[in-house]
Amino acid sequence: MKRKKRKYANVIMLLLIIFVLFFIVFQDKNKVVSAAELVESYSIDQKTAENKFLNKNIELSGSVKSFIQSENGSSFLELQTNTENMKIFCIIKDESTVQEASTLTNDSLVTVFGKCLGLNPTGYEKFSNSIFIEVEWIK
């Protein structure tokens, strides 16, 4: 009887190990993309770009165009793009990250990590033709 229980326990442990390894190997990795590549993806085919980036964590690199603090207290970091037709705004909510972003100078290279909210998400309609990233950290 003890051997049978041990055998079942070993099988369960083996299945658990296989599951964990499968999760580690095949989990959705963060996308690493430049500001120019992100804008190009959305310009070419918005639906394909949204399938690839929408509501996913991305690591986005680019040059700072400006740091914006709106009247309602919201903070944004605008990244330079290769076109004036589409913009990228990084929404910064964490106060320490706001402080860090406010020290960045125009044209400085930056990498932001956060969730892609897509093109013209709800609540940001006044920024037409803009991609938004909800920032977790900046480096």
PDB file of C-alpha atoms in Angstrom:
ATOM      1  CA  MET A   1       0.000   0.000   0.000  1.00  0.00           C
ATOM      2  CA  LYS A   2       2.830   2.402   0.869  1.00  0.00           C
ATOM      3  CA  ARG A   3       4.553   1.620  -2.427  1.00  0.00           C
ATOM      4  CA  LYS A   4       1.384   2.468  -4.325  1.00  0.00           C
ATOM      5  CA  LYS A   5       1.061   5.841  -2.553  1.00  0.00           C
ATOM      6  CA  ARG A   6       4.718   6.599  -3.171  1.00  0.00           C
ATOM      7  CA  LYS A   7       4.296   5.708  -6.843  1.00  0.00           C
ATOM      8  CA  TYR A   8       1.342   8.114  -7.163  1.00  0.00           C
ATOM      9  CA  ALA A   9       3.275  10.828  -5.342  1.00  0.00           C
ATOM     10  CA  ASN A  10       6.216  10.383  -7.725  1.00  0.00           C
ATOM     11  CA  VAL A  11       3.938  10.588 -10.763  1.00  0.00           C
ATOM     12  CA  ILE A  12       2.309  13.764  -9.422  1.00  0.00           C
ATOM     13  CA  MET A  13       5.726  15.322  -8.703  1.00  0.00           C
ATOM     14  CA  LEU A  14       6.934  14.440 -12.198  1.00  0.00           C
ATOM     15  CA  LEU A  15       3.836  16.003 -13.775  1.00  0.00           C
ATOM     16  CA  LEU A  16       4.286  19.115 -11.642  1.00  0.00           C
ATOM     17  CA  ILE A  17       7.926  19.460 -12.708  1.00  0.00           C
ATOM     18  CA  ILE A  18       6.972  19.035 -16.379  1.00  0.00           C
ATOM     19  CA  PHE A  19       4.247  21.682 -16.012  1.00  0.00           C
ATOM     20  CA  VAL A  20       6.629  24.185 -14.388  1.00  0.00           C
ATOM     21  CA  LEU A  21       9.310  23.622 -17.038  1.00  0.00           C
ATOM     22  CA  PHE A  22       6.730  23.987 -19.815  1.00  0.00           C
ATOM     23  CA  PHE A  23       5.512  27.262 -18.289  1.00  0.00           C
ATOM     24  CA  ILE A  24       9.047  28.643 -17.980  1.00  0.00           C
ATOM     25  CA  VAL A  25      10.020  27.756 -21.542  1.00  0.00           C
ATOM     26  CA  PHE A  26       6.809  28.747 -23.304  1.00  0.00           C
ATOM     27  CA  GLN A  27       5.585  31.716 -21.278  1.00  0.00           C
ATOM     28  CA  ASP A  28       4.913  34.885 -23.235  1.00  0.00           C
ATOM     29  CA  LYS A  29       8.154  36.851 -23.241  1.00  0.00           C
ATOM     30  CA  ASN A  30       8.127  40.633 -23.114  1.00  0.00           C
ATOM     31  CA  LYS A  31       8.358  42.244 -26.516  1.00  0.00           C
ATOM     32  CA  VAL A  32      11.407  44.436 -27.096  1.00  0.00           C
ATOM     33  CA  VAL A  33      10.764  47.121 -29.708  1.00  0.00           C
ATOM     34  CA  SER A  34      11.982  50.560 -30.739  1.00  0.00           C
ATOM     35  CA  ALA A  35       9.669  53.544 -30.997  1.00  0.00           C
ATOM     36  CA  ALA A  36      10.165  53.602 -34.779  1.00  0.00           C
ATOM     37  CA  GLU A  37       9.282  49.895 -35.093  1.00  0.00           C
ATOM     38  CA  LEU A  38       6.158  50.296 -32.960  1.00  0.00           C
ATOM     39  CA  VAL A  39       4.912  53.237 -35.035  1.00  0.00           C
ATOM     40  CA  GLU A  40       5.716  51.397 -38.262  1.00  0.00           C
ATOM     41  CA  SER A  41       3.747  48.335 -37.089  1.00  0.00           C
ATOM     42  CA  TYR A  42       0.679  50.440 -36.290  1.00  0.00           C
ATOM     43  CA  SER A  43       1.021  52.432 -39.534  1.00  0.00           C
ATOM     44  CA  ILE A  44       1.203  49.347 -41.752  1.00  0.00           C
ATOM     45  CA  ASP A  45      -1.571  47.268 -40.159  1.00  0.00           C
ATOM     46  CA  GLN A  46      -3.276  48.359 -36.948  1.00  0.00           C
ATOM     47  CA  LYS A  47      -5.069  45.036 -36.414  1.00  0.00           C
ATOM     48  CA  THR A  48      -1.856  42.999 -36.670  1.00  0.00           C
ATOM     49  CA  ALA A  49      -0.043  45.470 -34.407  1.00  0.00           C
ATOM     50  CA  GLU A  50      -2.799  45.261 -31.789  1.00  0.00           C
ATOM     51  CA  ASN A  51      -2.661  41.452 -31.880  1.00  0.00           C
ATOM     52  CA  LYS A  52       1.067  41.673 -31.260  1.00  0.00           C
ATOM     53  CA  PHE A  53       1.246  44.500 -28.689  1.00  0.00           C
ATOM     54  CA  LEU A  54      -2.157  45.412 -27.188  1.00  0.00           C
ATOM     55  CA  ASN A  55      -2.361  44.757 -23.420  1.00  0.00           C
ATOM     56  CA  LYS A  56       1.080  43.143 -23.482  1.00  0.00           C
ATOM     57  CA  ASN A  57       4.161  44.266 -21.613  1.00  0.00           C
ATOM     58  CA  ILE A  58       6.756  45.760 -23.906  1.00  0.00           C
ATOM     59  CA  GLU A  59      10.227  47.177 -23.486  1.00  0.00           C
ATOM     60  CA  LEU A  60      10.256  50.274 -25.669  1.00  0.00           C
ATOM     61  CA  SER A  61      13.386  52.221 -26.553  1.00  0.00           C
ATOM     62  CA  GLY A  62      13.622  55.610 -28.174  1.00  0.00           C
ATOM     63  CA  SER A  63      14.586  59.247 -27.809  1.00  0.00           C
ATOM     64  CA  VAL A  64      12.718  61.664 -25.589  1.00  0.00           C
ATOM     65  CA  LYS A  65      10.763  64.325 -27.448  1.00  0.00           C
ATOM     66  CA  SER A  66       9.242  65.966 -24.361  1.00  0.00           C
ATOM     67  CA  PHE A  67       8.061  65.513 -20.787  1.00  0.00           C
ATOM     68  CA  ILE A  68       4.504  66.748 -20.240  1.00  0.00           C
ATOM     69  CA  GLN A  69       2.611  67.442 -17.011  1.00  0.00           C
ATOM     70  CA  SER A  70      -1.027  68.180 -17.725  1.00  0.00           C
ATOM     71  CA  GLU A  71      -3.293  70.481 -15.737  1.00  0.00           C
ATOM     72  CA  ASN A  72      -5.011  67.508 -14.076  1.00  0.00           C
ATOM     73  CA  GLY A  73      -1.678  66.183 -12.767  1.00  0.00           C
ATOM     74  CA  SER A  74      -1.117  63.442 -15.342  1.00  0.00           C
ATOM     75  CA  SER A  75       2.457  62.968 -16.517  1.00  0.00           C
ATOM     76  CA  PHE A  76       3.524  61.824 -19.972  1.00  0.00           C
ATOM     77  CA  LEU A  77       6.781  61.149 -21.707  1.00  0.00           C
ATOM     78  CA  GLU A  78       6.531  61.645 -25.461  1.00  0.00           C
ATOM     79  CA  LEU A  79       8.989  59.655 -27.552  1.00  0.00           C
ATOM     80  CA  GLN A  80      10.286  60.755 -30.920  1.00  0.00           C
ATOM     81  CA  THR A  81       8.884  58.903 -33.902  1.00  0.00           C
ATOM     82  CA  ASN A  82       9.898  58.887 -37.533  1.00  0.00           C
ATOM     83  CA  THR A  83       6.644  60.600 -38.502  1.00  0.00           C
ATOM     84  CA  GLU A  84       4.458  63.473 -37.354  1.00  0.00           C
ATOM     85  CA  ASN A  85       1.344  61.464 -38.254  1.00  0.00           C
ATOM     86  CA  MET A  86       1.599  59.204 -35.197  1.00  0.00           C
ATOM     87  CA  LYS A  87       2.906  59.822 -31.683  1.00  0.00           C
ATOM     88  CA  ILE A  88       3.900  57.675 -28.702  1.00  0.00           C
ATOM     89  CA  PHE A  89       2.943  58.802 -25.207  1.00  0.00           C
ATOM     90  CA  CYS A  90       4.148  56.986 -22.108  1.00  0.00           C
ATOM     91  CA  ILE A  91       1.736  57.475 -19.193  1.00  0.00           C
ATOM     92  CA  ILE A  92       3.612  57.758 -15.901  1.00  0.00           C
ATOM     93  CA  LYS A  93       1.656  57.299 -12.675  1.00  0.00           C
ATOM     94  CA  ASP A  94       4.290  56.359 -10.083  1.00  0.00           C
ATOM     95  CA  GLU A  95       5.667  59.488  -8.378  1.00  0.00           C
ATOM     96  CA  SER A  96       9.287  58.300  -8.275  1.00  0.00           C
ATOM     97  CA  THR A  97       9.104  57.441 -11.980  1.00  0.00           C
ATOM     98  CA  VAL A  98       7.602  60.888 -12.673  1.00  0.00           C
ATOM     99  CA  GLN A  99      10.576  62.454 -10.874  1.00  0.00           C
ATOM    100  CA  GLU A 100      12.999  60.363 -12.921  1.00  0.00           C
ATOM    101  CA  ALA A 101      11.244  61.207 -16.203  1.00  0.00           C
ATOM    102  CA  SER A 102      11.205  64.926 -15.408  1.00  0.00           C
ATOM    103  CA  THR A 103      15.014  64.940 -15.301  1.00  0.00           C
ATOM    104  CA  LEU A 104      15.356  63.509 -18.813  1.00  0.00           C
ATOM    105  CA  THR A 105      16.401  65.958 -21.493  1.00  0.00           C
ATOM    106  CA  ASN A 106      15.055  66.117 -25.024  1.00  0.00           C
ATOM    107  CA  ASP A 107      16.846  63.734 -27.410  1.00  0.00           C
ATOM    108  CA  SER A 108      18.169  61.565 -24.560  1.00  0.00           C
ATOM    109  CA  LEU A 109      17.881  57.822 -25.158  1.00  0.00           C
ATOM    110  CA  VAL A 110      15.479  56.023 -22.855  1.00  0.00           C
ATOM    111  CA  THR A 111      13.973  52.584 -22.367  1.00  0.00           C
ATOM    112  CA  VAL A 112      10.518  52.296 -20.830  1.00  0.00           C
ATOM    113  CA  PHE A 113       8.807  49.131 -19.703  1.00  0.00           C
ATOM    114  CA  GLY A 114       5.052  48.932 -19.515  1.00  0.00           C
ATOM    115  CA  LYS A 115       1.742  47.783 -20.908  1.00  0.00           C
ATOM    116  CA  CYS A 116       0.781  48.830 -24.422  1.00  0.00           C
ATOM    117  CA  LEU A 117      -2.700  50.376 -24.345  1.00  0.00           C
ATOM    118  CA  GLY A 118      -2.843  50.625 -28.126  1.00  0.00           C
ATOM    119  CA  LEU A 119      -3.823  53.352 -30.539  1.00  0.00           C
ATOM    120  CA  ASN A 120      -6.198  56.020 -29.150  1.00  0.00           C
ATOM    121  CA  PRO A 121      -7.352  54.066 -26.060  1.00  0.00           C
ATOM    122  CA  THR A 122     -10.485  55.050 -24.154  1.00  0.00           C
ATOM    123  CA  GLY A 123      -9.880  58.157 -22.080  1.00  0.00           C
ATOM    124  CA  TYR A 124      -7.190  59.535 -24.371  1.00  0.00           C
ATOM    125  CA  GLU A 125      -9.242  60.297 -27.485  1.00  0.00           C
ATOM    126  CA  LYS A 126      -8.125  63.940 -27.580  1.00  0.00           C
ATOM    127  CA  PHE A 127      -4.647  62.705 -28.545  1.00  0.00           C
ATOM    128  CA  SER A 128      -5.552  61.592 -32.044  1.00  0.00           C
ATOM    129  CA  ASN A 129      -3.437  58.952 -33.760  1.00  0.00           C
ATOM    130  CA  SER A 130      -1.314  58.249 -30.678  1.00  0.00           C
ATOM    131  CA  ILE A 131      -0.037  55.020 -29.144  1.00  0.00           C
ATOM    132  CA  PHE A 132      -0.066  54.859 -25.346  1.00  0.00           C
ATOM    133  CA  ILE A 133       2.145  52.893 -22.970  1.00  0.00           C
ATOM    134  CA  GLU A 134       1.343  52.609 -19.250  1.00  0.00           C
ATOM    135  CA  VAL A 135       4.832  52.819 -17.719  1.00  0.00           C
ATOM    136  CA  GLU A 136       6.098  50.591 -14.902  1.00  0.00           C
ATOM    137  CA  TRP A 137       9.734  51.688 -15.013  1.00  0.00           C
ATOM    138  CA  ILE A 138      12.222  53.796 -16.956  1.00  0.00           C
ATOM    139  CA  LYS A 139      15.931  53.278 -17.487  1.00  0.00           C
TER     140      LYS A 139
END
